[in-house]
Amino acid sequence: MRPKRSALIATHVILATATFLFLAPILYALIKSTQTLGASTSTSLAIGDQFFSNAFAAMDRFNLGRMMANTVFVTAMVTLGKTVLSLGAATAFVYFRFRLQGVAFALVLFTLMMPTEALIRALYDLVGGFGMLNSYEGLILPFMASATGTFLFRQHFLRIPRDLVEASQVDGVGPFRFLGTFLVPLSWNIIGASAVIDVVYMWNMYLWPRWAVTDPDVMMVQVGLVRLLSEQQVNHYGIIMAGAVITMIPPLIIFMLLQERFTRGFALSGDK
Amino acid sequence: MAQLTEQGEATSPSPPPGSDQGSKPPRKRRPTGAFAHTHEATFPQRGAAFWLLLPTVVILSIFLYYPMLRTFWMSLYNIRFYGQQRRFVGFDNFVRLFTDPSSFDAVVRTAVISTIVIVATIAIALFLAALLNQREIRGARVYRLLLIWPLALSTAISGIVFLVLFNPNFGMVNAVLEPFGIQPEWFRDRTLAQTVMVLTLIWNRVGFNLVFYTAAYQSLPSETLEAALVDGANPWQRFRYITFHLLSPMTLFLLVTSTVFAFFDAYAVAEVFGGGPLNATSILIYEVTENAFRDDRIGLAAAQSLLLFLAVAFITVVQLRQGRKRVTYQ
């Protein structure tokens, strides 16, 4: 049954309007990033030719290049660490039986509801005590374990038919090789899905890196850009917007690479 | 966690009552939910389980459980001079949250702003996902890719873009409004500043929820929907009585993630807006950092943190409970 033509047109009108509203601020940032100092603090929406000089100023003069690299590095390390650790934890929960397994699982599960941000002062004192403020370790280590990832992989493993698992056991491989050669190849969709969640999470992260790091050489780019603005180091909005535009590039690449896998990953896992 | 590797008993621990170990009844009878032991161990070597689990347990204990306990402890004290002096005050800090007018204002402000953000991001995403997932819509993939673009911007950077967009002197919004003769001073008026904050957060987050709803749509059982079609249900009835129910586990999941976003990630926008004017955008998590790092009120900050934590915990528990008794139509 096809809907009426008018309903179809109405749908497209709504979707096009929504798309325009969601894209407008980005288009605005893109236009501003190409303008000169004078134009960037006017209502002008003319596309200028200053993008590369603005971007270069942001990256080089205001150190955003270095900060961008920091954000990419920290995000990559956390995503990798979370994936490896939660694959391991999920394997332990599904393919082993040990005492206190229920307690251990509850311990992991309960952290779903413990946002690090709520613990900011205690975490700050703790990481400070380890001497890890102003360091990559301080930005990476607290976020290496993931209840979400463990939960997703566990759900996925529970759905892998036991016959398949038993067939893979004929050769008597050990648990670590089983994980590497059997489970991982069956889990790429879920790995992709959880990687997207981790990347978005790290990319949005602000509260912790803002307080844990004051050294510009370790600072993450989202913190550095706000600081540029609030300390009025720059009043050239072209440069600020060029900085904002550059930070969009890595996540856009990730989305394009992982979008299909992500959708399929969740479709396969059924719920969640 | 040393017990994890304890050698000894060769038999696996007895399963909780009701789990389907051994006799393997059909899948539907699995009432123990998240904690069910679903089958026998594949590997008898329990030492390996210890090493697989150790890093996760260590990290969570050090960086989540310890700070959590420490925050509880701090909330019971009046801590001054950055830890040099402290006095046990019991639950005074919590009482203050609700009796001190300015603290209570922050609680109310946070509740209002968060509720609007949570409801709007979920409703808009669900609406767009429903439109995009009608089988006949052409270009759905393109719309979807463009709609999730704001997700590529960090929340802090979204705040910066909106600050410029709503700048009363050269922002685009006032340029558009100029022909109508209105030039609002967005960041001088409390309600207007809160409106911009809410818009920023909704704009930044709808894409996230849309991605998840899209994924959920792909796993809907098409037989159920086709059966409804045969029964003559109109599109709205199909959505209201079937799709909406089938998507409810996802809605509950997004309710939790959106709450975390509105409580904590919103901090970045509050800071870009400086918490002002007159504390209008100073939501609880912003107050937490002000109290914990600037105003030397660590105990109060801890109590405010715990209030946020309890709200998240409550919603998470509701989600997990609902998730267990999920409705199915098969």
Short mmCIF file of N, CA, C and O in Angstrom, two decimals, chain A residues 142-210:
data_model
loop_
_atom_site.label_atom_id
_atom_site.label_comp_id
_atom_site.label_asym_id
_atom_site.label_seq_id
_atom_site.Cartn_x
_atom_site.Cartn_y
_atom_site.Cartn_z
N PRO A 142 41.38 6.68 33.32
CA PRO A 142 40.09 6.57 34.01
C PRO A 142 38.96 6.08 33.11
O PRO A 142 37.93 5.64 33.61
N PHE A 143 39.14 6.12 31.79
CA PHE A 143 38.04 5.79 30.89
C PHE A 143 38.24 4.49 30.13
O PHE A 143 37.52 4.18 29.18
N MET A 144 39.26 3.71 30.53
CA MET A 144 39.61 2.51 29.77
C MET A 144 38.59 1.38 29.90
O MET A 144 38.45 0.57 29.01
N ALA A 145 37.88 1.32 31.02
CA ALA A 145 36.93 0.22 31.20
C ALA A 145 35.53 0.70 30.83
O ALA A 145 35.22 1.87 31.00
N SER A 146 34.73 -0.22 30.32
CA SER A 146 33.43 0.21 29.83
C SER A 146 32.34 -0.79 30.17
O SER A 146 32.36 -1.93 29.70
N ALA A 147 31.37 -0.37 30.96
CA ALA A 147 30.23 -1.22 31.25
C ALA A 147 29.40 -1.42 29.99
O ALA A 147 28.96 -2.53 29.69
N THR A 148 29.22 -0.34 29.22
CA THR A 148 28.42 -0.42 28.01
C THR A 148 29.00 -1.45 27.04
O THR A 148 28.28 -2.31 26.52
N GLY A 149 30.31 -1.35 26.81
CA GLY A 149 30.96 -2.27 25.88
C GLY A 149 30.86 -3.71 26.36
O GLY A 149 30.51 -4.61 25.59
N THR A 150 31.17 -3.93 27.64
CA THR A 150 31.10 -5.27 28.20
C THR A 150 29.70 -5.85 28.02
O THR A 150 29.52 -6.99 27.61
N PHE A 151 28.70 -5.01 28.27
CA PHE A 151 27.32 -5.44 28.18
C PHE A 151 26.95 -5.80 26.74
O PHE A 151 26.36 -6.84 26.47
N LEU A 152 27.33 -4.93 25.80
CA LEU A 152 27.03 -5.17 24.38
C LEU A 152 27.68 -6.47 23.90
O LEU A 152 27.04 -7.29 23.24
N PHE A 153 28.97 -6.65 24.21
CA PHE A 153 29.68 -7.85 23.74
C PHE A 153 29.11 -9.10 24.40
O PHE A 153 28.98 -10.15 23.78
N ARG A 154 28.74 -8.98 25.66
CA ARG A 154 28.16 -10.13 26.36
C ARG A 154 26.85 -10.54 25.68
O ARG A 154 26.64 -11.73 25.41
N GLN A 155 26.00 -9.56 25.40
CA GLN A 155 24.74 -9.87 24.73
C GLN A 155 24.99 -10.56 23.39
O GLN A 155 24.30 -11.50 23.02
N HIS A 156 25.99 -10.05 22.68
CA HIS A 156 26.31 -10.61 21.37
C HIS A 156 26.81 -12.06 21.51
O HIS A 156 26.37 -12.95 20.79
N PHE A 157 27.73 -12.29 22.43
CA PHE A 157 28.30 -13.64 22.61
C PHE A 157 27.19 -14.63 22.98
O PHE A 157 27.21 -15.79 22.56
N LEU A 158 26.23 -14.17 23.79
CA LEU A 158 25.16 -15.07 24.21
C LEU A 158 24.30 -15.52 23.04
O LEU A 158 23.62 -16.53 23.11
N ARG A 159 24.34 -14.75 21.96
CA ARG A 159 23.55 -15.09 20.79
C ARG A 159 24.27 -16.00 19.81
O ARG A 159 23.68 -16.49 18.85
N ILE A 160 25.60 -16.16 20.00
CA ILE A 160 26.34 -17.04 19.09
C ILE A 160 25.95 -18.48 19.44
O ILE A 160 26.08 -18.89 20.58
N PRO A 161 25.44 -19.24 18.45
CA PRO A 161 24.96 -20.59 18.75
C PRO A 161 26.03 -21.46 19.41
O PRO A 161 27.19 -21.43 19.00
N ARG A 162 25.61 -22.23 20.41
CA ARG A 162 26.57 -23.06 21.14
C ARG A 162 27.19 -24.12 20.23
O ARG A 162 28.36 -24.50 20.42
N ASP A 163 26.44 -24.63 19.26
CA ASP A 163 26.99 -25.66 18.37
C ASP A 163 28.23 -25.13 17.66
O ASP A 163 29.24 -25.81 17.51
N LEU A 164 28.14 -23.85 17.26
CA LEU A 164 29.25 -23.22 16.56
C LEU A 164 30.46 -23.13 17.48
O LEU A 164 31.60 -23.42 17.09
N VAL A 165 30.20 -22.73 18.73
CA VAL A 165 31.27 -22.62 19.71
C VAL A 165 31.90 -23.98 19.93
O VAL A 165 33.13 -24.13 19.93
N GLU A 166 31.05 -25.02 20.07
CA GLU A 166 31.59 -26.36 20.33
C GLU A 166 32.38 -26.88 19.14
O GLU A 166 33.42 -27.51 19.32
N ALA A 167 31.91 -26.57 17.94
CA ALA A 167 32.65 -26.99 16.75
C ALA A 167 34.03 -26.36 16.72
O ALA A 167 35.02 -27.00 16.35
N SER A 168 34.12 -25.11 17.17
CA SER A 168 35.41 -24.44 17.15
C SER A 168 36.33 -25.00 18.22
O SER A 168 37.53 -24.74 18.23
N GLN A 169 35.76 -25.79 19.12
CA GLN A 169 36.54 -26.31 20.24
C GLN A 169 37.23 -27.63 19.93
O GLN A 169 38.00 -28.13 20.75
N VAL A 170 36.95 -28.20 18.75
CA VAL A 170 37.48 -29.52 18.42
C VAL A 170 39.00 -29.56 18.54
O VAL A 170 39.58 -30.50 19.06
N ASP A 171 39.64 -28.47 18.10
CA ASP A 171 41.10 -28.44 18.12
C ASP A 171 41.67 -28.17 19.50
O ASP A 171 42.89 -28.16 19.68
N GLY A 172 40.81 -27.91 20.45
CA GLY A 172 41.28 -27.65 21.81
C GLY A 172 42.08 -26.37 21.94
O GLY A 172 43.09 -26.33 22.64
N VAL A 173 41.65 -25.29 21.28
CA VAL A 173 42.38 -24.02 21.40
C VAL A 173 42.13 -23.42 22.77
O VAL A 173 41.08 -23.65 23.39
N GLY A 174 43.08 -22.62 23.22
CA GLY A 174 42.95 -21.95 24.52
C GLY A 174 42.02 -20.77 24.43
O GLY A 174 41.66 -20.33 23.34
N PRO A 175 41.63 -20.22 25.59
CA PRO A 175 40.66 -19.12 25.61
C PRO A 175 41.11 -17.87 24.87
O PRO A 175 40.29 -17.20 24.24
N PHE A 176 42.39 -17.55 24.93
CA PHE A 176 42.83 -16.30 24.30
C PHE A 176 42.82 -16.43 22.78
O PHE A 176 42.45 -15.49 22.07
N ARG A 177 43.23 -17.62 22.29
CA ARG A 177 43.17 -17.83 20.84
C ARG A 177 41.74 -17.92 20.36
O ARG A 177 41.39 -17.46 19.28
N PHE A 178 40.88 -18.48 21.20
CA PHE A 178 39.45 -18.56 20.89
C PHE A 178 38.88 -17.16 20.71
O PHE A 178 38.17 -16.88 19.74
N LEU A 179 39.26 -16.27 21.62
CA LEU A 179 38.81 -14.88 21.53
C LEU A 179 39.30 -14.23 20.25
O LEU A 179 38.54 -13.60 19.50
N GLY A 180 40.61 -14.41 19.97
CA GLY A 180 41.22 -13.73 18.83
C GLY A 180 40.78 -14.29 17.49
O GLY A 180 40.52 -13.55 16.54
N THR A 181 40.69 -15.63 17.37
CA THR A 181 40.45 -16.22 16.05
C THR A 181 38.99 -16.59 15.81
O THR A 181 38.59 -16.81 14.68
N PHE A 182 38.20 -16.66 16.86
CA PHE A 182 36.80 -17.05 16.67
C PHE A 182 35.83 -15.91 17.00
O PHE A 182 35.02 -15.51 16.17
N LEU A 183 35.95 -15.35 18.21
CA LEU A 183 34.97 -14.35 18.65
C LEU A 183 35.12 -13.02 17.91
O LEU A 183 34.14 -12.45 17.45
N VAL A 184 36.35 -12.52 17.82
CA VAL A 184 36.55 -11.20 17.20
C VAL A 184 36.03 -11.17 15.75
O VAL A 184 35.27 -10.26 15.39
N PRO A 185 36.37 -12.16 14.92
CA PRO A 185 35.85 -12.11 13.55
C PRO A 185 34.33 -12.14 13.48
O PRO A 185 33.75 -11.65 12.53
N LEU A 186 33.68 -12.71 14.49
CA LEU A 186 32.21 -12.73 14.50
C LEU A 186 31.61 -11.46 15.07
O LEU A 186 30.40 -11.31 15.13
N SER A 187 32.46 -10.56 15.55
CA SER A 187 31.95 -9.42 16.32
C SER A 187 32.22 -8.06 15.70
O SER A 187 32.02 -7.05 16.35
N TRP A 188 32.68 -8.03 14.46
CA TRP A 188 33.10 -6.73 13.89
C TRP A 188 31.98 -5.69 13.92
O TRP A 188 32.23 -4.51 14.14
N ASN A 189 30.74 -6.11 13.67
CA ASN A 189 29.64 -5.14 13.68
C ASN A 189 29.46 -4.51 15.06
O ASN A 189 29.25 -3.31 15.18
N ILE A 190 29.54 -5.35 16.09
CA ILE A 190 29.37 -4.83 17.44
C ILE A 190 30.58 -3.98 17.83
O ILE A 190 30.45 -2.95 18.49
N ILE A 191 31.77 -4.41 17.40
CA ILE A 191 32.97 -3.61 17.68
C ILE A 191 32.80 -2.23 17.04
O ILE A 191 33.09 -1.20 17.67
N GLY A 192 32.30 -2.20 15.80
CA GLY A 192 32.07 -0.92 15.11
C GLY A 192 31.07 -0.07 15.87
O GLY A 192 31.27 1.13 16.08
N ALA A 193 29.97 -0.70 16.31
CA ALA A 193 28.92 0.04 17.02
C ALA A 193 29.47 0.63 18.31
O ALA A 193 29.27 1.81 18.61
N SER A 194 30.19 -0.19 19.07
CA SER A 194 30.68 0.35 20.35
C SER A 194 31.78 1.38 20.12
O SER A 194 31.92 2.32 20.90
N ALA A 195 32.54 1.23 19.02
CA ALA A 195 33.57 2.23 18.72
C ALA A 195 32.93 3.59 18.42
O ALA A 195 33.43 4.63 18.85
N VAL A 196 31.79 3.59 17.70
CA VAL A 196 31.12 4.87 17.43
C VAL A 196 30.68 5.53 18.74
O VAL A 196 30.89 6.73 18.95
N ILE A 197 30.12 4.72 19.65
CA ILE A 197 29.71 5.27 20.94
C ILE A 197 30.91 5.86 21.68
O ILE A 197 30.86 6.96 22.21
N ASP A 198 32.02 5.11 21.68
CA ASP A 198 33.21 5.56 22.40
C ASP A 198 33.77 6.85 21.80
O ASP A 198 34.18 7.76 22.52
N VAL A 199 33.80 6.91 20.45
CA VAL A 199 34.36 8.09 19.80
C VAL A 199 33.50 9.32 20.11
O VAL A 199 34.03 10.38 20.47
N VAL A 200 32.18 9.18 20.00
CA VAL A 200 31.30 10.31 20.30
C VAL A 200 31.48 10.74 21.76
O VAL A 200 31.58 11.93 22.08
N TYR A 201 31.59 9.75 22.63
CA TYR A 201 31.75 10.03 24.06
C TYR A 201 33.04 10.82 24.31
O TYR A 201 33.04 11.84 25.00
N MET A 202 34.14 10.37 23.73
CA MET A 202 35.42 11.05 23.96
C MET A 202 35.44 12.41 23.28
O MET A 202 36.04 13.36 23.77
N TRP A 203 34.81 12.50 22.11
CA TRP A 203 34.82 13.75 21.37
C TRP A 203 34.04 14.83 22.11
O TRP A 203 34.37 16.00 22.07
N ASN A 204 32.96 14.41 22.80
CA ASN A 204 32.13 15.35 23.55
C ASN A 204 32.71 15.67 24.91
O ASN A 204 32.27 16.60 25.56
N MET A 205 33.65 14.85 25.36
CA MET A 205 34.13 15.00 26.72
C MET A 205 34.68 16.42 26.93
O MET A 205 35.42 16.94 26.12
N TYR A 206 34.29 17.01 28.02
CA TYR A 206 34.76 18.38 28.26
C TYR A 206 35.16 18.60 29.72
O TYR A 206 36.23 19.10 30.02
N LEU A 207 34.23 18.22 30.61
CA LEU A 207 34.42 18.53 32.03
C LEU A 207 35.75 18.02 32.57
O LEU A 207 36.51 18.78 33.18
N TRP A 208 36.05 16.74 32.34
CA TRP A 208 37.28 16.17 32.91
C TRP A 208 38.54 16.79 32.30
O TRP A 208 39.38 17.31 33.04
N PRO A 209 38.69 16.79 30.96
CA PRO A 209 39.92 17.39 30.42
C PRO A 209 40.06 18.88 30.75
O PRO A 209 41.17 19.38 30.84
N ARG A 210 38.94 19.55 30.96
CA ARG A 210 39.03 20.98 31.26
C ARG A 210 39.68 21.21 32.62
O ARG A 210 40.41 22.18 32.81
#
